[in-house]
Amino acid sequence: MKQSLVVVLAGLLGSAGVLAQDSRRDDRARPTRKPGESRQGGESARERMVRRFDAASPRLGEPLPDVSGFTVDGEPLSLKALKGDYKVLVFGCLT
């Protein structure tokens, strides 16, 4: 009876030591990051979004694509129809 109790206790202690080593190994493997930083070279999600937006935006002097939408009254409107006129475009939800 005493031998089996010693074997069981030794087994429990041995498995606890292995678990402790595994958790320490996991802590060393995880890189520490500041809040807002991503894994891609320390670039934050906001910086990535701004970079992608700037890359997709038309360049200065480049003609705008033909954009179409609706006026406040619900009439269709295209950017091509406004050529030569000075207009203020307000984007967003009007409801």
PDB file of C-alpha atoms in Angstrom:
ATOM      1  CA  MET A   1       0.000   0.000   0.000  1.00  0.00           C
ATOM      2  CA  LYS A   2       2.782   2.449   0.907  1.00  0.00           C
ATOM      3  CA  GLN A   3       4.693   1.649  -2.281  1.00  0.00           C
ATOM      4  CA  SER A   4       1.696   2.367  -4.502  1.00  0.00           C
ATOM      5  CA  LEU A   5       1.036   5.635  -2.641  1.00  0.00           C
ATOM      6  CA  VAL A   6       4.655   6.716  -3.159  1.00  0.00           C
ATOM      7  CA  VAL A   7       4.481   5.831  -6.865  1.00  0.00           C
ATOM      8  CA  VAL A   8       1.257   7.812  -7.323  1.00  0.00           C
ATOM      9  CA  LEU A   9       2.688  10.845  -5.509  1.00  0.00           C
ATOM     10  CA  ALA A  10       5.910  10.649  -7.513  1.00  0.00           C
ATOM     11  CA  GLY A  11       3.872  10.504 -10.720  1.00  0.00           C
ATOM     12  CA  LEU A  12       1.832  13.555  -9.713  1.00  0.00           C
ATOM     13  CA  LEU A  13       4.936  15.547  -8.799  1.00  0.00           C
ATOM     14  CA  GLY A  14       6.649  14.586 -12.048  1.00  0.00           C
ATOM     15  CA  SER A  15       3.677  15.658 -14.172  1.00  0.00           C
ATOM     16  CA  ALA A  16       3.421  18.953 -12.241  1.00  0.00           C
ATOM     17  CA  GLY A  17       7.077  19.663 -13.034  1.00  0.00           C
ATOM     18  CA  VAL A  18       6.522  18.983 -16.736  1.00  0.00           C
ATOM     19  CA  LEU A  19       3.476  21.277 -16.783  1.00  0.00           C
ATOM     20  CA  ALA A  20       5.429  24.043 -15.054  1.00  0.00           C
ATOM     21  CA  GLN A  21       8.239  23.746 -17.604  1.00  0.00           C
ATOM     22  CA  ASP A  22       5.746  23.848 -20.491  1.00  0.00           C
ATOM     23  CA  SER A  23       4.101  27.018 -19.198  1.00  0.00           C
ATOM     24  CA  ARG A  24       7.478  28.741 -18.785  1.00  0.00           C
ATOM     25  CA  ARG A  25       8.442  27.688 -22.298  1.00  0.00           C
ATOM     26  CA  ASP A  26       5.193  29.175 -23.659  1.00  0.00           C
ATOM     27  CA  ASP A  27       5.882  32.503 -21.931  1.00  0.00           C
ATOM     28  CA  ARG A  28       9.300  32.759 -23.559  1.00  0.00           C
ATOM     29  CA  ALA A  29       7.958  31.840 -26.993  1.00  0.00           C
ATOM     30  CA  ARG A  30       5.295  34.581 -27.008  1.00  0.00           C
ATOM     31  CA  PRO A  31       6.547  37.942 -28.237  1.00  0.00           C
ATOM     32  CA  THR A  32       5.513  40.866 -26.099  1.00  0.00           C
ATOM     33  CA  ARG A  33       3.517  43.510 -27.922  1.00  0.00           C
ATOM     34  CA  LYS A  34       2.230  46.878 -26.876  1.00  0.00           C
ATOM     35  CA  PRO A  35      -1.523  47.558 -27.127  1.00  0.00           C
ATOM     36  CA  GLY A  36      -2.451  48.403 -30.716  1.00  0.00           C
ATOM     37  CA  GLU A  37       0.610  46.709 -32.225  1.00  0.00           C
ATOM     38  CA  SER A  38       0.225  43.815 -34.581  1.00  0.00           C
ATOM     39  CA  ARG A  39       2.518  40.939 -35.333  1.00  0.00           C
ATOM     40  CA  GLN A  40       3.576  42.425 -38.657  1.00  0.00           C
ATOM     41  CA  GLY A  41       6.704  44.355 -37.784  1.00  0.00           C
ATOM     42  CA  GLY A  42       5.172  46.416 -35.003  1.00  0.00           C
ATOM     43  CA  GLU A  43       2.773  48.208 -37.370  1.00  0.00           C
ATOM     44  CA  SER A  44      -0.578  48.944 -35.706  1.00  0.00           C
ATOM     45  CA  ALA A  45      -3.913  48.131 -37.302  1.00  0.00           C
ATOM     46  CA  ARG A  46      -4.602  51.855 -37.690  1.00  0.00           C
ATOM     47  CA  GLU A  47      -1.299  52.433 -39.505  1.00  0.00           C
ATOM     48  CA  ARG A  48      -2.043  49.475 -41.816  1.00  0.00           C
ATOM     49  CA  MET A  49      -5.514  50.861 -42.565  1.00  0.00           C
ATOM     50  CA  VAL A  50      -4.151  54.350 -43.357  1.00  0.00           C
ATOM     51  CA  ARG A  51      -1.438  52.880 -45.589  1.00  0.00           C
ATOM     52  CA  ARG A  52      -3.982  50.783 -47.523  1.00  0.00           C
ATOM     53  CA  PHE A  53      -6.371  53.756 -47.851  1.00  0.00           C
ATOM     54  CA  ASP A  54      -3.586  55.985 -49.187  1.00  0.00           C
ATOM     55  CA  ALA A  55      -2.507  53.311 -51.675  1.00  0.00           C
ATOM     56  CA  ALA A  56      -6.077  52.929 -53.010  1.00  0.00           C
ATOM     57  CA  SER A  57      -6.812  56.693 -53.216  1.00  0.00           C
ATOM     58  CA  PRO A  58      -6.429  58.579 -56.501  1.00  0.00           C
ATOM     59  CA  ARG A  59      -3.190  60.550 -56.772  1.00  0.00           C
ATOM     60  CA  LEU A  60      -3.091  64.337 -57.005  1.00  0.00           C
ATOM     61  CA  GLY A  61      -3.831  65.419 -60.574  1.00  0.00           C
ATOM     62  CA  GLU A  62      -5.231  62.013 -61.521  1.00  0.00           C
ATOM     63  CA  PRO A  63      -8.815  62.141 -62.854  1.00  0.00           C
ATOM     64  CA  LEU A  64     -11.464  60.834 -60.485  1.00  0.00           C
ATOM     65  CA  PRO A  65     -13.413  57.747 -61.462  1.00  0.00           C
ATOM     66  CA  ASP A  66     -17.025  58.302 -62.520  1.00  0.00           C
ATOM     67  CA  VAL A  67     -18.925  58.112 -59.254  1.00  0.00           C
ATOM     68  CA  SER A  68     -22.693  57.913 -59.231  1.00  0.00           C
ATOM     69  CA  GLY A  69     -25.172  58.336 -56.421  1.00  0.00           C
ATOM     70  CA  PHE A  70     -28.397  60.055 -55.499  1.00  0.00           C
ATOM     71  CA  THR A  71     -29.270  63.595 -54.487  1.00  0.00           C
ATOM     72  CA  VAL A  72     -31.237  64.429 -51.332  1.00  0.00           C
ATOM     73  CA  ASP A  73     -34.369  64.430 -53.486  1.00  0.00           C
ATOM     74  CA  GLY A  74     -33.622  60.897 -54.709  1.00  0.00           C
ATOM     75  CA  GLU A  75     -32.568  61.867 -58.234  1.00  0.00           C
ATOM     76  CA  PRO A  76     -29.612  60.000 -59.776  1.00  0.00           C
ATOM     77  CA  LEU A  77     -26.411  62.001 -60.070  1.00  0.00           C
ATOM     78  CA  SER A  78     -23.046  61.170 -61.620  1.00  0.00           C
ATOM     79  CA  LEU A  79     -19.727  62.943 -61.274  1.00  0.00           C
ATOM     80  CA  LYS A  80     -19.478  63.137 -65.060  1.00  0.00           C
ATOM     81  CA  ALA A  81     -22.651  65.305 -65.133  1.00  0.00           C
ATOM     82  CA  LEU A  82     -20.989  67.854 -62.815  1.00  0.00           C
ATOM     83  CA  LYS A  83     -17.963  68.449 -65.044  1.00  0.00           C
ATOM     84  CA  GLY A  84     -17.195  72.148 -65.408  1.00  0.00           C
ATOM     85  CA  ASP A  85     -19.374  73.217 -62.468  1.00  0.00           C
ATOM     86  CA  TYR A  86     -18.304  74.026 -58.929  1.00  0.00           C
ATOM     87  CA  LYS A  87     -20.177  71.810 -56.496  1.00  0.00           C
ATOM     88  CA  VAL A  88     -19.779  70.666 -52.917  1.00  0.00           C
ATOM     89  CA  LEU A  89     -20.086  66.924 -52.481  1.00  0.00           C
ATOM     90  CA  VAL A  90     -21.191  65.687 -49.070  1.00  0.00           C
ATOM     91  CA  PHE A  91     -20.725  61.967 -48.546  1.00  0.00           C
ATOM     92  CA  GLY A  92     -22.521  60.023 -45.883  1.00  0.00           C
ATOM     93  CA  CYS A  93     -25.884  58.834 -44.735  1.00  0.00           C
ATOM     94  CA  LEU A  94     -28.632  61.448 -44.794  1.00  0.00           C
ATOM     95  CA  THR A  95     -31.157  59.453 -42.770  1.00  0.00           C
TER      96      THR A  95
END
